[in-house]
PDB file of C-alpha atoms and ligand atoms in Angstrom:
ATOM      1  CA  UNK A   9     101.193 140.977  43.010  1.00  0.00           C
ATOM      2  CA  UNK A  10     102.270 137.983  45.001  1.00  0.00           C
ATOM      3  CA  UNK A  11     101.214 138.970  48.482  1.00  0.00           C
ATOM      4  CA  UNK A  12      97.957 140.779  49.243  1.00  0.00           C
ATOM      5  CA  UNK A  13      96.456 142.168  52.417  1.00  0.00           C
ATOM      6  CA  UNK A  14      94.112 139.682  54.092  1.00  0.00           C
ATOM      7  CA  UNK A  15      91.030 141.055  55.861  1.00  0.00           C
ATOM      8  CA  UNK A  16      91.039 141.037  59.621  1.00  0.00           C
ATOM      9  CA  UNK A  17      88.828 138.332  61.150  1.00  0.00           C
ATOM     10  CA  UNK A  18      87.075 141.097  63.136  1.00  0.00           C
ATOM     11  CA  UNK A  19      86.075 144.751  62.774  1.00  0.00           C
ATOM     12  CA  UNK A  20      88.575 147.546  63.405  1.00  0.00           C
ATOM     13  CA  UNK A  21      86.686 148.473  66.577  1.00  0.00           C
ATOM     14  CA  UNK A  22      86.507 144.894  67.910  1.00  0.00           C
ATOM     15  CA  UNK A  23      89.391 145.358  70.360  1.00  0.00           C
ATOM     16  CA  UNK A  24      88.069 148.605  71.879  1.00  0.00           C
ATOM     17  CA  UNK A  25      88.656 150.033  74.395  1.00  0.00           C
ATOM     18  CA  UNK A  26      92.040 148.320  74.738  1.00  0.00           C
ATOM     19  CA  UNK A  27      93.189 148.893  71.168  1.00  0.00           C
ATOM     20  CA  UNK A  28      91.358 151.680  69.414  1.00  0.00           C
ATOM     21  CA  UNK A  29      89.706 151.491  66.036  1.00  0.00           C
ATOM     22  CA  UNK A  30      91.834 154.181  64.377  1.00  0.00           C
ATOM     23  CA  UNK A  31      95.067 152.492  65.404  1.00  0.00           C
ATOM     24  CA  UNK A  32      93.822 149.140  64.122  1.00  0.00           C
ATOM     25  CA  UNK A  33      92.785 150.630  60.801  1.00  0.00           C
ATOM     26  CA  UNK A  34      96.086 152.433  60.189  1.00  0.00           C
ATOM     27  CA  UNK A  35      98.090 149.500  61.481  1.00  0.00           C
ATOM     28  CA  UNK A  36      96.396 147.011  59.168  1.00  0.00           C
ATOM     29  CA  UNK A  37      95.506 149.105  56.154  1.00  0.00           C
ATOM     30  CA  UNK A  38      98.611 151.298  55.958  1.00  0.00           C
ATOM     31  CA  UNK A  39     101.467 149.732  57.907  1.00  0.00           C
ATOM     32  CA  UNK A  40     100.921 146.108  56.960  1.00  0.00           C
ATOM     33  CA  UNK A  41     100.103 147.139  53.385  1.00  0.00           C
ATOM     34  CA  UNK A  42     103.442 148.961  53.211  1.00  0.00           C
ATOM     35  CA  UNK A  43     105.280 145.776  54.254  1.00  0.00           C
ATOM     36  CA  UNK A  44     103.384 143.836  51.599  1.00  0.00           C
ATOM     37  CA  UNK A  45     104.280 146.408  48.934  1.00  0.00           C
ATOM     38  CA  UNK A  46     107.941 146.303  49.960  1.00  0.00           C
ATOM     39  CA  UNK A  47     108.003 142.504  49.905  1.00  0.00           C
ATOM     40  CA  UNK A  48     106.330 142.291  46.488  1.00  0.00           C
ATOM     41  CA  UNK A  49     108.781 144.807  45.093  1.00  0.00           C
ATOM     42  CA  UNK A  50     111.755 142.856  46.458  1.00  0.00           C
ATOM     43  CA  UNK A  51     110.495 139.590  44.936  1.00  0.00           C
ATOM     44  CA  UNK A  52     109.566 141.140  41.579  1.00  0.00           C
ATOM     45  CA  UNK A  53     112.740 140.080  39.848  1.00  0.00           C
ATOM     46  CA  UNK A  54     113.067 136.745  41.626  1.00  0.00           C
ATOM     47  CA  UNK A  55     110.179 134.578  40.351  1.00  0.00           C
ATOM     48  CA  UNK A  56     111.849 131.478  41.798  1.00  0.00           C
ATOM     49  CA  UNK A  57     111.309 132.870  45.306  1.00  0.00           C
ATOM     50  CA  UNK A  58     107.678 133.817  44.756  1.00  0.00           C
ATOM     51  CA  UNK A  59     106.287 130.347  45.343  1.00  0.00           C
ATOM     52  CA  UNK A  60     108.306 129.593  48.450  1.00  0.00           C
ATOM     53  CA  UNK A  61     106.217 130.051  51.609  1.00  0.00           C
ATOM     54  CA  UNK A  62     107.203 133.165  53.526  1.00  0.00           C
ATOM     55  CA  UNK A  63     107.960 131.178  56.676  1.00  0.00           C
ATOM     56  CA  UNK A  64     110.481 129.179  54.675  1.00  0.00           C
ATOM     57  CA  UNK A  65     112.126 132.279  53.184  1.00  0.00           C
ATOM     58  CA  UNK A  66     112.490 133.862  56.619  1.00  0.00           C
ATOM     59  CA  UNK A  67     113.710 130.630  58.196  1.00  0.00           C
ATOM     60  CA  UNK A  68     116.726 130.657  55.902  1.00  0.00           C
ATOM     61  CA  UNK A  69     117.673 134.257  55.228  1.00  0.00           C
ATOM     62  CA  UNK A  70     121.180 133.249  54.191  1.00  0.00           C
ATOM     63  CA  UNK A  71     119.708 131.598  51.095  1.00  0.00           C
ATOM     64  CA  UNK A  72     118.089 134.846  49.903  1.00  0.00           C
ATOM     65  CA  UNK A  73     120.067 136.767  47.249  1.00  0.00           C
ATOM     66  CA  UNK A  74     122.069 139.465  48.988  1.00  0.00           C
ATOM     67  CA  UNK A  75     120.544 142.318  47.001  1.00  0.00           C
ATOM     68  CA  UNK A  76     117.082 141.709  48.456  1.00  0.00           C
ATOM     69  CA  UNK A  77     117.939 139.965  51.731  1.00  0.00           C
ATOM     70  CA  UNK A  78     117.407 143.007  53.952  1.00  0.00           C
ATOM     71  CA  UNK A  79     114.167 143.921  52.159  1.00  0.00           C
ATOM     72  CA  UNK A  80     112.789 140.394  52.566  1.00  0.00           C
ATOM     73  CA  UNK A  81     113.877 140.321  56.193  1.00  0.00           C
ATOM     74  CA  UNK A  82     112.186 143.665  56.987  1.00  0.00           C
ATOM     75  CA  UNK A  83     109.122 143.637  54.739  1.00  0.00           C
ATOM     76  CA  UNK A  84     108.609 139.875  54.717  1.00  0.00           C
ATOM     77  CA  UNK A  85     108.992 139.854  58.485  1.00  0.00           C
ATOM     78  CA  UNK A  86     106.472 142.691  58.723  1.00  0.00           C
ATOM     79  CA  UNK A  87     103.963 140.786  56.608  1.00  0.00           C
ATOM     80  CA  UNK A  88     104.401 137.534  58.537  1.00  0.00           C
ATOM     81  CA  UNK A  89     104.501 139.041  62.029  1.00  0.00           C
ATOM     82  CA  UNK A  90     101.377 141.126  61.485  1.00  0.00           C
ATOM     83  CA  UNK A  91      99.475 138.260  59.845  1.00  0.00           C
ATOM     84  CA  UNK A  92     100.132 136.205  62.976  1.00  0.00           C
ATOM     85  CA  UNK A  93      99.524 139.087  65.390  1.00  0.00           C
ATOM     86  CA  UNK A  94      95.932 139.806  64.300  1.00  0.00           C
ATOM     87  CA  UNK A  95      94.963 136.208  65.003  1.00  0.00           C
ATOM     88  CA  UNK A  96      96.478 136.314  68.480  1.00  0.00           C
ATOM     89  CA  UNK A  97      93.819 138.830  69.581  1.00  0.00           C
ATOM     90  CA  UNK A  98      90.040 138.843  69.710  1.00  0.00           C
ATOM     91  CA  UNK A  99      87.057 140.644  71.131  1.00  0.00           C
ATOM     92  CA  UNK A 100      86.367 139.175  74.557  1.00  0.00           C
ATOM     93  CA  UNK A 101      89.864 137.740  74.865  1.00  0.00           C
ATOM     94  CA  UNK A 102      92.124 137.836  77.883  1.00  0.00           C
ATOM     95  CA  UNK A 103      91.827 135.732  80.991  1.00  0.00           C
ATOM     96  CA  UNK A 104      94.073 132.753  81.450  1.00  0.00           C
ATOM     97  CA  UNK A 105      95.527 130.222  79.042  1.00  0.00           C
ATOM     98  CA  UNK A 106      93.773 126.899  79.026  1.00  0.00           C
ATOM     99  CA  UNK A 107      94.560 123.266  78.447  1.00  0.00           C
ATOM    100  CA  UNK A 108      98.010 122.159  77.446  1.00  0.00           C
ATOM    101  CA  UNK A 109      99.551 125.622  77.029  1.00  0.00           C
ATOM    102  CA  UNK A 110      98.334 126.685  80.471  1.00  0.00           C
ATOM    103  CA  UNK A 111      99.894 123.579  81.997  1.00  0.00           C
ATOM    104  CA  UNK A 112     103.130 124.033  80.056  1.00  0.00           C
ATOM    105  CA  UNK A 113     103.459 127.674  81.132  1.00  0.00           C
ATOM    106  CA  UNK A 114     102.987 126.658  84.751  1.00  0.00           C
ATOM    107  CA  UNK A 115     105.617 123.985  84.410  1.00  0.00           C
ATOM    108  CA  UNK A 116     108.117 126.285  82.697  1.00  0.00           C
ATOM    109  CA  UNK A 117     107.613 129.565  84.621  1.00  0.00           C
ATOM    110  CA  UNK A 118     106.102 128.448  87.942  1.00  0.00           C
ATOM    111  CA  UNK A 119     102.775 130.165  87.406  1.00  0.00           C
ATOM    112  CA  UNK A 120     100.980 132.422  84.960  1.00  0.00           C
ATOM    113  CA  UNK A 121     101.916 135.639  86.775  1.00  0.00           C
ATOM    114  CA  UNK A 122     105.610 134.830  86.589  1.00  0.00           C
ATOM    115  CA  UNK A 123     105.306 134.137  82.867  1.00  0.00           C
ATOM    116  CA  UNK A 124     103.436 137.418  82.392  1.00  0.00           C
ATOM    117  CA  UNK A 125     106.100 139.350  84.300  1.00  0.00           C
ATOM    118  CA  UNK A 126     108.814 137.959  82.087  1.00  0.00           C
ATOM    119  CA  UNK A 127     106.826 138.694  78.933  1.00  0.00           C
ATOM    120  CA  UNK A 128     106.068 142.244  80.126  1.00  0.00           C
ATOM    121  CA  UNK A 129     109.757 142.765  80.811  1.00  0.00           C
ATOM    122  CA  UNK A 130     110.674 141.636  77.293  1.00  0.00           C
ATOM    123  CA  UNK A 131     108.018 143.943  75.788  1.00  0.00           C
ATOM    124  CA  UNK A 132     109.026 146.932  77.920  1.00  0.00           C
ATOM    125  CA  UNK A 133     112.766 146.582  77.489  1.00  0.00           C
ATOM    126  CA  UNK A 134     112.862 146.097  73.715  1.00  0.00           C
ATOM    127  CA  UNK A 135     114.682 149.302  72.789  1.00  0.00           C
ATOM    128  CA  UNK A 136     113.171 151.100  69.820  1.00  0.00           C
ATOM    129  CA  UNK A 137     110.886 149.020  67.640  1.00  0.00           C
ATOM    130  CA  UNK A 138     110.269 145.318  67.790  1.00  0.00           C
ATOM    131  CA  UNK A 139     108.266 142.472  69.209  1.00  0.00           C
ATOM    132  CA  UNK A 140     107.949 140.418  72.392  1.00  0.00           C
ATOM    133  CA  UNK A 141     107.333 136.710  71.940  1.00  0.00           C
ATOM    134  CA  UNK A 142     106.442 133.484  73.609  1.00  0.00           C
ATOM    135  CA  UNK A 143     108.088 130.841  71.471  1.00  0.00           C
ATOM    136  CA  UNK A 144     109.082 127.222  71.354  1.00  0.00           C
ATOM    137  CA  UNK A 145     112.853 127.461  70.998  1.00  0.00           C
ATOM    138  CA  UNK A 146     115.234 125.207  69.101  1.00  0.00           C
ATOM    139  CA  UNK A 147     115.410 122.868  72.102  1.00  0.00           C
ATOM    140  CA  UNK A 148     111.643 122.456  72.121  1.00  0.00           C
ATOM    141  CA  UNK A 149     111.183 124.529  75.290  1.00  0.00           C
ATOM    142  CA  UNK A 150     108.859 127.457  75.920  1.00  0.00           C
ATOM    143  CA  UNK A 151     110.798 130.710  76.084  1.00  0.00           C
ATOM    144  CA  UNK A 152     110.085 134.436  76.314  1.00  0.00           C
ATOM    145  CA  UNK A 153     112.130 136.421  73.826  1.00  0.00           C
ATOM    146  CA  UNK A 154     112.068 139.573  71.797  1.00  0.00           C
ATOM    147  CA  UNK A 155     113.152 140.612  68.319  1.00  0.00           C
ATOM    148  CA  UNK A 156     114.186 143.974  66.897  1.00  0.00           C
ATOM    149  CA  UNK A 157     112.440 145.682  64.002  1.00  0.00           C
ATOM    150  CA  UNK A 158     110.436 143.111  62.023  1.00  0.00           C
ATOM    151  CA  UNK A 159     112.729 140.198  62.736  1.00  0.00           C
ATOM    152  CA  UNK A 160     110.711 137.064  63.228  1.00  0.00           C
ATOM    153  CA  UNK A 161     111.346 134.135  65.590  1.00  0.00           C
ATOM    154  CA  UNK A 162     111.456 131.773  62.595  1.00  0.00           C
ATOM    155  CA  UNK A 163     114.793 133.305  61.569  1.00  0.00           C
ATOM    156  CA  UNK A 164     116.196 132.136  64.929  1.00  0.00           C
ATOM    157  CA  UNK A 165     114.732 128.663  64.527  1.00  0.00           C
ATOM    158  CA  UNK A 166     111.964 129.329  67.055  1.00  0.00           C
ATOM    159  CA  UNK A 167     108.222 128.905  66.559  1.00  0.00           C
ATOM    160  CA  UNK A 168     105.966 131.704  67.822  1.00  0.00           C
ATOM    161  CA  UNK A 169     103.042 130.907  70.131  1.00  0.00           C
ATOM    162  CA  UNK A 170     102.149 134.463  71.105  1.00  0.00           C
ATOM    163  CA  UNK A 171     103.573 137.835  70.107  1.00  0.00           C
ATOM    164  CA  UNK A 172     103.153 141.506  70.858  1.00  0.00           C
ATOM    165  CA  UNK A 173     103.976 144.346  68.501  1.00  0.00           C
ATOM    166  CA  UNK A 174     105.714 147.092  70.514  1.00  0.00           C
ATOM    167  CA  UNK A 175     106.411 149.458  67.624  1.00  0.00           C
ATOM    168  CA  UNK A 176     105.082 152.931  68.436  1.00  0.00           C
ATOM    169  CA  UNK A 177     102.685 152.647  65.488  1.00  0.00           C
ATOM    170  CA  UNK A 178     100.878 149.935  67.464  1.00  0.00           C
ATOM    171  CA  UNK A 179      99.966 152.217  70.358  1.00  0.00           C
ATOM    172  CA  UNK A 180     101.006 155.841  69.953  1.00  0.00           C
ATOM    173  CA  UNK A 181      97.613 157.333  69.006  1.00  0.00           C
ATOM    174  CA  UNK A 182      95.914 156.070  72.152  1.00  0.00           C
ATOM    175  CA  UNK A 183      98.734 155.556  74.619  1.00  0.00           C
ATOM    176  CA  UNK A 184     101.272 158.133  73.351  1.00  0.00           C
ATOM    177  CA  UNK A 185     104.623 157.229  74.870  1.00  0.00           C
ATOM    178  CA  UNK A 186     103.107 154.946  77.546  1.00  0.00           C
ATOM    179  CA  UNK A 187     104.118 151.578  76.178  1.00  0.00           C
ATOM    180  CA  UNK A 188     103.558 149.974  79.575  1.00  0.00           C
ATOM    181  CA  UNK A 189      99.865 150.948  79.567  1.00  0.00           C
ATOM    182  CA  UNK A 190      99.474 149.458  76.105  1.00  0.00           C
ATOM    183  CA  UNK A 191     101.119 146.212  77.203  1.00  0.00           C
ATOM    184  CA  UNK A 192      98.819 145.922  80.210  1.00  0.00           C
ATOM    185  CA  UNK A 193      95.732 146.663  78.066  1.00  0.00           C
ATOM    186  CA  UNK A 194      96.778 144.106  75.465  1.00  0.00           C
ATOM    187  CA  UNK A 195      96.422 141.201  77.904  1.00  0.00           C
ATOM    188  CA  UNK A 196      92.653 141.847  77.799  1.00  0.00           C
ATOM    189  CA  UNK A 197      92.447 140.955  74.114  1.00  0.00           C
ATOM    190  CA  UNK A 198      94.798 137.971  73.936  1.00  0.00           C
ATOM    191  CA  UNK A 199      93.141 135.044  72.183  1.00  0.00           C
ATOM    192  CA  UNK A 200      94.285 132.127  74.309  1.00  0.00           C
ATOM    193  CA  UNK A 201      92.374 129.642  72.169  1.00  0.00           C
ATOM    194  CA  UNK A 202      94.517 130.660  69.227  1.00  0.00           C
ATOM    195  CA  UNK A 203      97.687 130.510  71.329  1.00  0.00           C
ATOM    196  CA  UNK A 204      96.669 126.989  72.363  1.00  0.00           C
ATOM    197  CA  UNK A 205      96.271 126.060  68.685  1.00  0.00           C
ATOM    198  CA  UNK A 206      99.713 127.470  67.895  1.00  0.00           C
ATOM    199  CA  UNK A 207     101.178 125.525  70.793  1.00  0.00           C
ATOM    200  CA  UNK A 208      99.603 122.249  69.685  1.00  0.00           C
ATOM    201  CA  UNK A 209     100.825 122.738  66.128  1.00  0.00           C
ATOM    202  CA  UNK A 210     104.463 123.055  67.122  1.00  0.00           C
ATOM    203  CA  UNK A 211     104.614 120.884  70.212  1.00  0.00           C
TER     204      UNK A 211
HETATM  205 MN1  MN3 B  24     103.081 146.814  63.609  1.00  0.00          MN
END
């Protein structure tokens, strides 16, 4: 076993009422575990890839042997995206970004509301399953983007600051088909301190 499931830094019910306990438990314990199992299985016969950090593997998919490339992309992406996602939320989150990220968002989008609108649009309009992101792109600029399935911004050369899982498994139990309600609720649990840390690391 190369990859194992890390505990959440908070209880499954910590993000209630915005994200319910049952969804968090299934999402972490079953869905993320399944990505980990798939990734471990793909890497089983490639010991030389087992010590390369996942970010590095996903940043250069072309270098992955063809027979396991799709599995690493999907399952490795699932492991990495979810590992990042849990840390982007916290009990008592929400509000407005602070410090340098807050300033940078204002500079790039005009104000926080305009940034939020663009992010909401990316999250809403991602057809099927995927993610909405705030990233630093290859030019070093803040950008709102989205990826399909478990594709990760690293594979496009971008560095994620904030991300939102819009797969149905992330919201269906509580919000059914109402993705928009889930997106609006999610803003209440965003950990802006963590987003600030991410921003400082890549800026
Ligand atoms: Mn998910």
